[in-house]
Each structure stands twice: as C-alpha cells, then as structure tokens.
PDB file of C-alpha atoms in Angstrom:
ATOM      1  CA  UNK A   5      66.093 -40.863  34.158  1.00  0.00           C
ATOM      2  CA  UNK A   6      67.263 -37.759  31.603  1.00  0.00           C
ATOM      3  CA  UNK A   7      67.833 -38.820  28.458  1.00  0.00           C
ATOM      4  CA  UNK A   8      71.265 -37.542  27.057  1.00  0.00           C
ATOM      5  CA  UNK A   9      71.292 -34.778  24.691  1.00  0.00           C
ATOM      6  CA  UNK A  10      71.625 -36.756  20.652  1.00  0.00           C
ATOM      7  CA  UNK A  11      75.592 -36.646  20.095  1.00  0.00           C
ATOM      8  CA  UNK A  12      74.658 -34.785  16.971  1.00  0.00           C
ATOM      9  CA  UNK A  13      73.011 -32.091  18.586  1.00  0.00           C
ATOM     10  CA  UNK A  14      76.413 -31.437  20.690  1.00  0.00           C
ATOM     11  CA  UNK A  15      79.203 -28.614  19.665  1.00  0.00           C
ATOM     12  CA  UNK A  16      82.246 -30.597  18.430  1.00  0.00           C
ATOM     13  CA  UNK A  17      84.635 -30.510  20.717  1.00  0.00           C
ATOM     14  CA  UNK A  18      86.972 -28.168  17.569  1.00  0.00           C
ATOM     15  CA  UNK A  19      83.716 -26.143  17.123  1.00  0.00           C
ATOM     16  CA  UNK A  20      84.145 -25.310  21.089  1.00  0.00           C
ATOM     17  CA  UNK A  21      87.751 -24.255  20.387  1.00  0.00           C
ATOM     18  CA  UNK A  22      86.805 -22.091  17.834  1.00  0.00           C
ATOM     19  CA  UNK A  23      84.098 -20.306  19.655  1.00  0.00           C
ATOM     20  CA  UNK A  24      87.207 -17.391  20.445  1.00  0.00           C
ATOM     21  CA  UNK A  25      86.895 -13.870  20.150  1.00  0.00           C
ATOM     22  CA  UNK A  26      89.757 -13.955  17.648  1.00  0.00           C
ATOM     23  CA  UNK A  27      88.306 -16.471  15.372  1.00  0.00           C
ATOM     24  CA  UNK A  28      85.475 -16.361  13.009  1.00  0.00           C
ATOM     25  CA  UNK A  29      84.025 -19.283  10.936  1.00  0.00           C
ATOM     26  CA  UNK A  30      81.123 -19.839   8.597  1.00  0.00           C
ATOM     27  CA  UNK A  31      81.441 -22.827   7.546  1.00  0.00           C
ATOM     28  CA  UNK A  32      80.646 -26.800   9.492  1.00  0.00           C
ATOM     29  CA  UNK A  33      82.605 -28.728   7.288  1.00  0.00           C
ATOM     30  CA  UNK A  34      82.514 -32.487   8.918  1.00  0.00           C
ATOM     31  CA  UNK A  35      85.858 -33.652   8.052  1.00  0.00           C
ATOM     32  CA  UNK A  36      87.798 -31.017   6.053  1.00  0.00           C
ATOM     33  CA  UNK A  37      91.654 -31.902   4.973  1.00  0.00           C
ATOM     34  CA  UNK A  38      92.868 -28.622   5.327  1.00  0.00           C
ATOM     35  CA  UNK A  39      92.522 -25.225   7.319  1.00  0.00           C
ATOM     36  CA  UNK A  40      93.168 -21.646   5.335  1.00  0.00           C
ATOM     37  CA  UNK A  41      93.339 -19.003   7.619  1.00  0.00           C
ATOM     38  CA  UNK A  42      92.793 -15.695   6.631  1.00  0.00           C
ATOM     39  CA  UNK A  43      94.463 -12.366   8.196  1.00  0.00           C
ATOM     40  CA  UNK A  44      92.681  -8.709   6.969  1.00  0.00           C
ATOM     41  CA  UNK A  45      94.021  -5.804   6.158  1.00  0.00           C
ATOM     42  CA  UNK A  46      94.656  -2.659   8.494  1.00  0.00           C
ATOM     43  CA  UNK A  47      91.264  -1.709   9.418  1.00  0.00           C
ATOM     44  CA  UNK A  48      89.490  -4.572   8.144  1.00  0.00           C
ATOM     45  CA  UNK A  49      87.924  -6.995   9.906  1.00  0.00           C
ATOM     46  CA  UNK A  50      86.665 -10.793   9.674  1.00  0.00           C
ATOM     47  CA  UNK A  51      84.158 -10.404   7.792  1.00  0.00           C
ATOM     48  CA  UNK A  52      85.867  -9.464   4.344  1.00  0.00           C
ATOM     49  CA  UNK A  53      86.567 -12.889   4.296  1.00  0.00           C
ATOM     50  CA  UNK A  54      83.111 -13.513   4.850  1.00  0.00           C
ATOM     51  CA  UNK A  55      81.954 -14.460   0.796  1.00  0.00           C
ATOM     52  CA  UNK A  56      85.197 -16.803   0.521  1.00  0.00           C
ATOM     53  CA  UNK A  57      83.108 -19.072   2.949  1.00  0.00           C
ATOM     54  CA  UNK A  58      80.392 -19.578   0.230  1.00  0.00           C
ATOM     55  CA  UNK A  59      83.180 -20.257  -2.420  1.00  0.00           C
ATOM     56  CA  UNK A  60      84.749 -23.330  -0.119  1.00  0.00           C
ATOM     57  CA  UNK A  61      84.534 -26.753  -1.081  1.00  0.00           C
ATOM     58  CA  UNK A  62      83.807 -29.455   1.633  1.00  0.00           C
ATOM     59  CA  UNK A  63      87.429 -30.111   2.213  1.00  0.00           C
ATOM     60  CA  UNK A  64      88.459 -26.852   3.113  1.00  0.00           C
ATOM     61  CA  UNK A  65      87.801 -25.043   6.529  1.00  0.00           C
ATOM     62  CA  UNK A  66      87.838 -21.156   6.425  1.00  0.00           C
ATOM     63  CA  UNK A  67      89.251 -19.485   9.262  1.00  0.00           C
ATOM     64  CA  UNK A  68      89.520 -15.660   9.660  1.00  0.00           C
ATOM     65  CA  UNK A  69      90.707 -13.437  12.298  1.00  0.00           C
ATOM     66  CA  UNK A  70      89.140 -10.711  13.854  1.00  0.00           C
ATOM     67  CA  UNK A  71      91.260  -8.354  15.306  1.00  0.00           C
ATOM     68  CA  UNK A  72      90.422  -5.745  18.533  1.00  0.00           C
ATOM     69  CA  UNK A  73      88.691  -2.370  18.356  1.00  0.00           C
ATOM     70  CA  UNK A  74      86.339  -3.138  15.407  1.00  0.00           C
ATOM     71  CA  UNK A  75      82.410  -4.268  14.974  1.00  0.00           C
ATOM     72  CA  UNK A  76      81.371  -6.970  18.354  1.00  0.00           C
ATOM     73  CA  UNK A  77      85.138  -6.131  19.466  1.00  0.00           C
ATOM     74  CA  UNK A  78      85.101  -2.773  19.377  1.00  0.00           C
ATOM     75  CA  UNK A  79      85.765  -2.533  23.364  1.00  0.00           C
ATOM     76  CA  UNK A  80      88.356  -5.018  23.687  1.00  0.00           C
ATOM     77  CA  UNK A  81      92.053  -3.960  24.208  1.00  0.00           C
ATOM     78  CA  UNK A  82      93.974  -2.866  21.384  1.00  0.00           C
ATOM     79  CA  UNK A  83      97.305  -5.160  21.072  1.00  0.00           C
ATOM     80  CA  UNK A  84     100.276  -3.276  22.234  1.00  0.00           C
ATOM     81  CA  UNK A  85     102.228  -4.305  18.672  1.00  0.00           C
ATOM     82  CA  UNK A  86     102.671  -6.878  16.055  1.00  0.00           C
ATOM     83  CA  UNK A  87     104.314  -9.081  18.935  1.00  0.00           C
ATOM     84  CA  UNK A  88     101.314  -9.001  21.170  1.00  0.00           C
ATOM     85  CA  UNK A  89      98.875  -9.345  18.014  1.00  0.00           C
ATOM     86  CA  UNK A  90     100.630 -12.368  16.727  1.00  0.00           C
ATOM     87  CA  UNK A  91     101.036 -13.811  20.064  1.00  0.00           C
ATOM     88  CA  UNK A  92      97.226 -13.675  20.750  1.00  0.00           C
ATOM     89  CA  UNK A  93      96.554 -14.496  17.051  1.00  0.00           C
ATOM     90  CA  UNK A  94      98.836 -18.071  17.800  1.00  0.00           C
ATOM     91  CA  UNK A  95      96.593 -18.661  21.108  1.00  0.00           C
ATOM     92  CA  UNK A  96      93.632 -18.894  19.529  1.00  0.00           C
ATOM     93  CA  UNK A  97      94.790 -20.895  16.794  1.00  0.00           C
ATOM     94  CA  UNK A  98      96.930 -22.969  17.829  1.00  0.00           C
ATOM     95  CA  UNK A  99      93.655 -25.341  19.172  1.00  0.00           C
ATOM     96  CA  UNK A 100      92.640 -25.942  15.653  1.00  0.00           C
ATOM     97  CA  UNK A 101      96.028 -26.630  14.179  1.00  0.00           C
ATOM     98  CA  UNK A 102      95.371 -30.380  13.710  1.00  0.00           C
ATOM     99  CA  UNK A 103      95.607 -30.383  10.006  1.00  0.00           C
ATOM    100  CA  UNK A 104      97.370 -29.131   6.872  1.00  0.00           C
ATOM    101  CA  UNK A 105      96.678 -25.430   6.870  1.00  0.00           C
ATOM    102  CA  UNK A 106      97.531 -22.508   4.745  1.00  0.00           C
ATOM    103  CA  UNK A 107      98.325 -18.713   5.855  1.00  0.00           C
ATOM    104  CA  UNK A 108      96.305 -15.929   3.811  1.00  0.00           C
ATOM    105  CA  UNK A 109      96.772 -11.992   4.462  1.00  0.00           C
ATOM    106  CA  UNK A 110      95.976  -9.138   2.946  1.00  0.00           C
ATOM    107  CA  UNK A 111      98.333  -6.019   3.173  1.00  0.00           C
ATOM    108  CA  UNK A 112      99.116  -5.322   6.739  1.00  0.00           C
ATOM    109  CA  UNK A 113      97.394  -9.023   7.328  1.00  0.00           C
ATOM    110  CA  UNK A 114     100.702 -10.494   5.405  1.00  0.00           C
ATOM    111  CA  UNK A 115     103.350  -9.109   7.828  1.00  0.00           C
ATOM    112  CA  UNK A 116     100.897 -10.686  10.085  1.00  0.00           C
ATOM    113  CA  UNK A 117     100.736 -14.187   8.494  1.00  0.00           C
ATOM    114  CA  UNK A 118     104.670 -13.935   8.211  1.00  0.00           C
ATOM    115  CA  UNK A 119     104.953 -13.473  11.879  1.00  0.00           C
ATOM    116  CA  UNK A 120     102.252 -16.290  13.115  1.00  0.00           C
ATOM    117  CA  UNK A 121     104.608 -18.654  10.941  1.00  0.00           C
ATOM    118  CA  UNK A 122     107.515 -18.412  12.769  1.00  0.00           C
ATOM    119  CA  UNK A 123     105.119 -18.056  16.084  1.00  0.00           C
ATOM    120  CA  UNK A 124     103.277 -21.212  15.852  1.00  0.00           C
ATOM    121  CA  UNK A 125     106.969 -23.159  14.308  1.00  0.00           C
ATOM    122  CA  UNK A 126     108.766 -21.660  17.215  1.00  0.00           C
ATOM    123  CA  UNK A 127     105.737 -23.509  19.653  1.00  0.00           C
ATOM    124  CA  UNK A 128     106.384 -26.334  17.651  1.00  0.00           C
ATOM    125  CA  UNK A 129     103.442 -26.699  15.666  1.00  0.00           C
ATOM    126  CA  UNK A 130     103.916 -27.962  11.834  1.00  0.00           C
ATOM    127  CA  UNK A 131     104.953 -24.852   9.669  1.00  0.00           C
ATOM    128  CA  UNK A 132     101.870 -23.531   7.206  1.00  0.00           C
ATOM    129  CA  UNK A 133     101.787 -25.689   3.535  1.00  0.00           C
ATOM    130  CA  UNK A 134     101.879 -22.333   1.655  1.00  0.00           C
ATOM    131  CA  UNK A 135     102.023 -18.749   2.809  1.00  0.00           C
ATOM    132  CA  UNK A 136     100.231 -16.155   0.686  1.00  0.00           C
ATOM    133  CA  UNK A 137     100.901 -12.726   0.818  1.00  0.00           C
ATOM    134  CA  UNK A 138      98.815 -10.016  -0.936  1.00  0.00           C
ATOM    135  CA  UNK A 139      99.165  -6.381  -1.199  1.00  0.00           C
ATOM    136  CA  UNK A 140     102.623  -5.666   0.626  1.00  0.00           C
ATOM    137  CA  UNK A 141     105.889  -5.962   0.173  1.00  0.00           C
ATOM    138  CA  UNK A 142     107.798  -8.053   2.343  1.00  0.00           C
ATOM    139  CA  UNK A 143     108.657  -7.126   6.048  1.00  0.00           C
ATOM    140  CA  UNK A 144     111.508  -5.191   6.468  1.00  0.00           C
ATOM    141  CA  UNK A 145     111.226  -4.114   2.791  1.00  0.00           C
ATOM    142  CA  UNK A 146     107.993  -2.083   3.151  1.00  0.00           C
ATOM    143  CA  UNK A 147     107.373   1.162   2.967  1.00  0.00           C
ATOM    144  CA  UNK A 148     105.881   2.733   6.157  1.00  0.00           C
ATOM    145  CA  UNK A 149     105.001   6.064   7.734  1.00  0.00           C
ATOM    146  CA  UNK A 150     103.582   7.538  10.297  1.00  0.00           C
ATOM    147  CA  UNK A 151      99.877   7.697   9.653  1.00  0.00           C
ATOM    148  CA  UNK A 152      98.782   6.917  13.087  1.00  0.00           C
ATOM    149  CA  UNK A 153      99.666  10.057  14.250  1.00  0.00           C
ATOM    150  CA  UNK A 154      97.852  11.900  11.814  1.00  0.00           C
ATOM    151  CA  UNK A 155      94.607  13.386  11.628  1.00  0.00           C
ATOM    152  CA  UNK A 156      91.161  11.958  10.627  1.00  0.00           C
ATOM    153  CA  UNK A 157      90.846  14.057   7.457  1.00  0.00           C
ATOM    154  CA  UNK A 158      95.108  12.827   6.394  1.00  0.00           C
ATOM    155  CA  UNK A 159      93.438   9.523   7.030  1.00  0.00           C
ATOM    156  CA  UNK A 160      90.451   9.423   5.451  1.00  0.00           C
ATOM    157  CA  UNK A 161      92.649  10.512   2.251  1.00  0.00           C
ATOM    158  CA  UNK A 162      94.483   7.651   2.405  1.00  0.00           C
ATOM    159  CA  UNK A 163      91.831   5.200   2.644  1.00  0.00           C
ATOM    160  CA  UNK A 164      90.579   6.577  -0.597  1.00  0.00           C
ATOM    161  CA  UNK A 165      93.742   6.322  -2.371  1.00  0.00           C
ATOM    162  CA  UNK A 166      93.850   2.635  -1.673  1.00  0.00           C
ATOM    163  CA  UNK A 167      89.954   2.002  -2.376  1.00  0.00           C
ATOM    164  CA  UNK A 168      87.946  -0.329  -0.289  1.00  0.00           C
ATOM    165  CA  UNK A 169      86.507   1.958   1.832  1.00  0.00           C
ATOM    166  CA  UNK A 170      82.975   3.599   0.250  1.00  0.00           C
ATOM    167  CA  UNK A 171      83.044   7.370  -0.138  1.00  0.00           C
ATOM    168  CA  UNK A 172      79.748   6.946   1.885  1.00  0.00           C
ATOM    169  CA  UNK A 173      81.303   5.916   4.815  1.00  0.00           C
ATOM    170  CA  UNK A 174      84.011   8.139   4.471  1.00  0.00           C
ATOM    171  CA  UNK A 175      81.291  11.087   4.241  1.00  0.00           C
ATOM    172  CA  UNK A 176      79.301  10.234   7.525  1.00  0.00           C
ATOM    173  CA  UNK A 177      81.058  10.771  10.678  1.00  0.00           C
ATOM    174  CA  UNK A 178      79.352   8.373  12.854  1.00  0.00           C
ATOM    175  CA  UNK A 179      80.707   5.512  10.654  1.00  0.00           C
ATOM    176  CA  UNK A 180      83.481   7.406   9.706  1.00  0.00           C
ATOM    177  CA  UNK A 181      84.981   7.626  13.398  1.00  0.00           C
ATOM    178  CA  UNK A 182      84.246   3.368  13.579  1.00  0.00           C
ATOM    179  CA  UNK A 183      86.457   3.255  10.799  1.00  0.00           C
ATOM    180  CA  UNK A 184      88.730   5.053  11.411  1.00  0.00           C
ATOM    181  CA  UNK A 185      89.431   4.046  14.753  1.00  0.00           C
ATOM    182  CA  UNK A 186      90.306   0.756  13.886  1.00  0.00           C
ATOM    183  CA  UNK A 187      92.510   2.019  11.063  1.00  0.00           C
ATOM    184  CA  UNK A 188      94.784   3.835  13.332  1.00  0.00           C
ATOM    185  CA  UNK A 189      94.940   1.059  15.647  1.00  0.00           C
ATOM    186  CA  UNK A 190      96.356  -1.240  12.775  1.00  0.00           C
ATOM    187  CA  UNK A 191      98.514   1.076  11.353  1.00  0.00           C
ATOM    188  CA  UNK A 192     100.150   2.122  14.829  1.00  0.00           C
ATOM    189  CA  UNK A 193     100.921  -1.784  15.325  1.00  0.00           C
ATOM    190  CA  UNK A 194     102.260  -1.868  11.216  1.00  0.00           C
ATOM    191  CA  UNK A 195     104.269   1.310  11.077  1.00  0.00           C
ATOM    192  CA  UNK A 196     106.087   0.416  14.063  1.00  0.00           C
ATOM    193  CA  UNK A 197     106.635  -2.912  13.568  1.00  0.00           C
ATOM    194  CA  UNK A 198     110.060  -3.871  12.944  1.00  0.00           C
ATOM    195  CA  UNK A 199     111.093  -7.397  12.081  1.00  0.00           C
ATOM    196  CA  UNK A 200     113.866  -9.119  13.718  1.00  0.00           C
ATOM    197  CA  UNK A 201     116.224 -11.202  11.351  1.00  0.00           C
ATOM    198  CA  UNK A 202     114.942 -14.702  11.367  1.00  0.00           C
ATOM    199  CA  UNK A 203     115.779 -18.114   8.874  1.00  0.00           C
ATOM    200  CA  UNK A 204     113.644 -18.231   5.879  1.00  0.00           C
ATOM    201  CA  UNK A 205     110.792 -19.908   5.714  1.00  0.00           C
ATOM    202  CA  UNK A 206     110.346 -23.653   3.951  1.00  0.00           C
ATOM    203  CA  UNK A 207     106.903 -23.537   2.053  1.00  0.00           C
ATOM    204  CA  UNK A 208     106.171 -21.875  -1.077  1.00  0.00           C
ATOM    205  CA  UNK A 209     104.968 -18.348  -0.963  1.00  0.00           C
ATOM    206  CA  UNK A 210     102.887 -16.886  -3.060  1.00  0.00           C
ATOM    207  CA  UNK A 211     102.845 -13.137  -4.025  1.00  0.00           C
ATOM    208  CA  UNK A 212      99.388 -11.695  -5.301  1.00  0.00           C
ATOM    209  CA  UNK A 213      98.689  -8.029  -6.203  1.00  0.00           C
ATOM    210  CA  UNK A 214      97.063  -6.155  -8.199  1.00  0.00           C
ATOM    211  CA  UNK A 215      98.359  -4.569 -11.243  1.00  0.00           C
ATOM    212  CA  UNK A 216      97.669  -0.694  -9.877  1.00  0.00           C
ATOM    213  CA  UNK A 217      98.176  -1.475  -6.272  1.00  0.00           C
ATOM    214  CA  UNK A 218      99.890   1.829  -4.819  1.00  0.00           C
ATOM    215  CA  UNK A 219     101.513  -0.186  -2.433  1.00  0.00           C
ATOM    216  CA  UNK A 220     102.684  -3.016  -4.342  1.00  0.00           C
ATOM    217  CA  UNK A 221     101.913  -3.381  -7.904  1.00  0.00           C
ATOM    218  CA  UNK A 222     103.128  -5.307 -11.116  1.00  0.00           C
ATOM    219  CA  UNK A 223     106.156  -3.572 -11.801  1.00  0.00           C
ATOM    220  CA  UNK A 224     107.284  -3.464  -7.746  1.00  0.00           C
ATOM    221  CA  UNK A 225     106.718  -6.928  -7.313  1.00  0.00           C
ATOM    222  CA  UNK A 226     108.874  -8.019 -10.184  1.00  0.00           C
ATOM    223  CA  UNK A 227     112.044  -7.297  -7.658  1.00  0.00           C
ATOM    224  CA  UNK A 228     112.412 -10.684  -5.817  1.00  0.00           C
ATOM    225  CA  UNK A 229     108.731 -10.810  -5.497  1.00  0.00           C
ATOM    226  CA  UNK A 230     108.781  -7.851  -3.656  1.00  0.00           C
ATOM    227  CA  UNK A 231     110.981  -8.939  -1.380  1.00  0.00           C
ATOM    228  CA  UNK A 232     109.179 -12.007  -0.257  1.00  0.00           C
ATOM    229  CA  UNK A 233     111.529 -14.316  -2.598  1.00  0.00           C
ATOM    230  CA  UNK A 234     114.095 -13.876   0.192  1.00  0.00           C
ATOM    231  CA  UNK A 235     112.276 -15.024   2.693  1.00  0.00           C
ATOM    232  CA  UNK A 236     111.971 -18.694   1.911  1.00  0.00           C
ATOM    233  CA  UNK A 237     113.918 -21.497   0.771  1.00  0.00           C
ATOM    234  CA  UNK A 238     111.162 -22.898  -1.685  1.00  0.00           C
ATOM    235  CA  UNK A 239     109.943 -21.442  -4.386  1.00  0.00           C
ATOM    236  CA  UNK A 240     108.551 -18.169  -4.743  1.00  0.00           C
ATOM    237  CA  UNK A 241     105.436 -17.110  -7.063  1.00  0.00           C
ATOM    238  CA  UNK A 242     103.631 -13.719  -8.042  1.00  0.00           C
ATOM    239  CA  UNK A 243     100.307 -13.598  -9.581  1.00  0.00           C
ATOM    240  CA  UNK A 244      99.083 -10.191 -10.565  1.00  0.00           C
ATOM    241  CA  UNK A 245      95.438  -9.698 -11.232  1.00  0.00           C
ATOM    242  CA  UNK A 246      93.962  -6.755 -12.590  1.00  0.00           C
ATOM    243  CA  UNK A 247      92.693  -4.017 -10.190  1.00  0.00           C
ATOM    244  CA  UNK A 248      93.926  -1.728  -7.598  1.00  0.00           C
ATOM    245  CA  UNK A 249      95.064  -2.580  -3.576  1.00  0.00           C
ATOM    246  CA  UNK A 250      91.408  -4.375  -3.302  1.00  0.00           C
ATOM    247  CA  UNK A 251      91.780  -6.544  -6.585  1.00  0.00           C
ATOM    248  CA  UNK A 252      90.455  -9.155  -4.432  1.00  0.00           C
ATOM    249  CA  UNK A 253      87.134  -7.660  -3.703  1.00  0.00           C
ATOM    250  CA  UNK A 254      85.809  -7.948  -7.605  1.00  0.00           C
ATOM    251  CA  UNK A 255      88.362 -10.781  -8.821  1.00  0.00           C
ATOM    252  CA  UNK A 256      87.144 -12.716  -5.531  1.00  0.00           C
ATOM    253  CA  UNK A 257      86.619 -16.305  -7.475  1.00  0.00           C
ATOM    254  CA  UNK A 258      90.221 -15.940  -9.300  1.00  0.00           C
ATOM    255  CA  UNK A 259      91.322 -15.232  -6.065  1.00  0.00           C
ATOM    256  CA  UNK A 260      89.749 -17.873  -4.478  1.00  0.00           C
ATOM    257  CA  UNK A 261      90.542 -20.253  -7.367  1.00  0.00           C
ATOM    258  CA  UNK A 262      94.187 -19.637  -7.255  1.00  0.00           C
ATOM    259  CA  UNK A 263      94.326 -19.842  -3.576  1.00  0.00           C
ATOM    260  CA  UNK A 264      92.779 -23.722  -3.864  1.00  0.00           C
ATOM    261  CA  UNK A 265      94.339 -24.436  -6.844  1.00  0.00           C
ATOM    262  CA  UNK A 266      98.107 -23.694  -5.290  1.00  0.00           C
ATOM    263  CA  UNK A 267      96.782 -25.319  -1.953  1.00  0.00           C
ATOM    264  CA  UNK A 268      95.917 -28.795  -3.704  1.00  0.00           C
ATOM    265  CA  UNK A 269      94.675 -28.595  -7.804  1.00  0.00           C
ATOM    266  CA  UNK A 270      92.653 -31.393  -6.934  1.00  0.00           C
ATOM    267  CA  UNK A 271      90.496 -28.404  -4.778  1.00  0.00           C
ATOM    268  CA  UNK A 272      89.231 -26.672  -7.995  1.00  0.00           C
ATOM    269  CA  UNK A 273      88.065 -29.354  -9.983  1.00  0.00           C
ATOM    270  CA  UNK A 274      84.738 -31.078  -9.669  1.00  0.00           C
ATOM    271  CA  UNK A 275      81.843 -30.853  -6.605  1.00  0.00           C
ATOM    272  CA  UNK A 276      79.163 -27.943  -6.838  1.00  0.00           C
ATOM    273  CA  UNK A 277      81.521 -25.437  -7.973  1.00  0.00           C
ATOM    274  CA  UNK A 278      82.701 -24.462 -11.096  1.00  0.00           C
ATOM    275  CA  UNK A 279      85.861 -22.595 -11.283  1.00  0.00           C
ATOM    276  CA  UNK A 280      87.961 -20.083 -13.638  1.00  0.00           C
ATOM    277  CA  UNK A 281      90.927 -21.259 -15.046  1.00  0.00           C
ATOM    278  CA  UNK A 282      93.806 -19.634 -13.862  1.00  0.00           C
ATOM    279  CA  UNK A 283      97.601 -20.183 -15.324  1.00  0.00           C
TER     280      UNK A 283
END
C-alpha cells in the first residue's frame, strides 16, 4: 500500500495558481488578509519588487508581475498593447483574487494598475481597496513620445535621465541590448496606449513621487494629483518623498511603510518589524 504524500508537503492548491509565468512571489504566508500586487516600470521586471518581500508582515501577500521579453521570459511574445498586457495580466490574477488586495505600479506600471482595475471590475471581481500610482501622471494626462522608434544610443540617454539603470550596464553592450530590448517593448505598448473614457474609480488613490522626478515631480503633481484626482470618486492623496523617478529604490521602507500604513495602520505597528513614521 503507498503511503500518501504528508498534506504539508503538498503545493496549496493558491500556490499552484500562482506558479504562472506572469506572477512572481517570495513569500508563503499561511493565511494572509490581503494581496498587494505590484506592476514595474517600463523595462523593469519582477524582481524590483523583490526586497519589498523581506519588508512584509505575515498578513500581507506580495505579488509582482513579470512582464514578456525580459530575464526567464525573455523569449515569450511581446503583448501587442496595453489591452493585450492587461488582459493577460487579469488571467493570471484573477485565480488569486480571493481576498482584499491592493494595486501598486510604478511609472508605466500605474497606467497598468489603472487598466487591470477596470479589467478585473468589468469580470466582476471586487474592485482593488486602494490603487497606488507612482511616478506618472494619470492616463490620458501623460506626457508621451515616441521613444520606441528611436535608436539604442537616444535610449540609453533616457534611461540615464530617469536613473535606475547603472552606467555599467548602460556601458556594456551585451547587457545593454537585454535592457534595452525590454525597454522598447514597454514603451511601444505605453506611448501608444490611449485610454478610452471610462467612470471613475471608487477606492482611494494614492499619488507617490519623488520630489525631482522628471516625469512627475512635487510641483506637477500638485495639479489634481497629477491628474489622478479625477479619476476616482474617493479621496485622492500625494505623498512626495525625496529623490528622483527611482525615489523608491533608497526610500524603500518609507515606501513600504506608507504603502501598509494606507492599506490597514494596523500593518505597521508591532511583529518583527519596526517601521518609520510617516505623516
């Protein structure tokens, strides 16, 4: 007679849903109460998210995306545009919707987040808690161009004007071309992305930036939250931090912090870690 496997030896059943292409998760929370999904920037990947995992108390599950044509994805098919991205983005997580969850992106990862909230509402799942949007102004208010089309050295320029990306990188062109390749994927899909009028969200959004972001810093995002104030009937809040378009990188625990805090204050206050105060 074979002896069945020990039940705790067994993938959960939600650990089996997760195991998607799209979806990367560091953490084995038990029995979290809520799910914060996390959308990267154009060119960024997953892993950015990667040291919020370590900053997670037991009653919060970290989700990030991974999109196409970057690091163990670097052969999959690029998404057509933000429709087909979002689209996929909802299959995968629609699975693991089974609890309060939160929507976080960064730059072209909050046009995203806006989109997969009116996605996964129109499939009638339960709208996000809070939506937070970092780094951009709000679609349809957002400046674009037409980097795609230009060449590596046009790009490479602007990936140093926004930071994030080491000269190092920049400088070798094995890990250069990596880069870069997934850069002009994402910025094809967010400089012709055009959003279609749709009713305003009903949870709070919340606005962070830092205070010499190029893209969208303090004095920008004083106008209706740079733009994102119109796109919701509750309430609307900005937090600047200082730093440039990757504030987040060294302000990661005030990031973090504020995130929780604005997800449930009771998330920041005792257990094994011990937070900054934030206003």
């Amino acid at each position: 007679m074979t002896v069945p496997p020990n039940a705790s030896t067994r993938p959960s059943a939600r650990a089996a849903r997760a195991d998607n292409p799209w979806i990367r998760r560091w953490s084995g929370q038990s029995a979290p109460r809520f799910t914060l999904v996390c959308l990267p920037h154009a060119g960024g990947t997953a892993g950015f998210y990667r040291p919020w995992a370590a900053l997670m108390p037991p009653e919060v599950e970290l989700l990030a995306i991974q999109y196409p044509g970057r690091e163990d994805r670097f052969e999959d098919p690029e998404a057509a545009d933000m429709h087909e991205l979002v689209g996929a983005v909802a299959d995968a997580l629609q699975p693991l919707i089974d609890r309060p969850y939160a929507l976080f992106g960064h730059s072209m990862g909050s046009a995203v987040a806006w989109e997969l909230a009116h996605e996964l509402t129109g499939r009638k799942v339960p709208g996000p808690r809070r939506l937070f949007a970092s780094g951009r102004a709000a679609p349809g208010t957002a400046v674009t161009g037409h980097l795609h089309r230009q060449n590596d050295e046009t790009l490479s320029v602007e990936l140093a004007r926004l930071g994030g990306t080491s000269r190092e990188v920049l400088d070798d062109p094995g890990l250069r071309s990596l880069v870069l390749t997934a850069v002009r994927h994402d910025y094809r899909i967010i400089e012709t992305y055009r959003p279609v009028d749709r009713p305003p969200l009903s949870c709070p959004l919340h606005v962070l930036t830092g205070s010499a972001d190029p893209e969208l810093g303090e004095e920008r995002s004083r106008d209706g939250a740079g733009g994102w104030a119109a796109l919701t009937t509750a309430r609307t809040e900005v937090r600047v931090f200082p730093g440039d378009h990757f504030y987040l990188t060294p302000r990661r625990r005030e990031v973090v912090a504020t995130v929780l805090r604005r997800l449930d204050p009771s998330l920041t206050t005792g257990g094994a870690h011990t937070w900054p105060s934030t206003p």
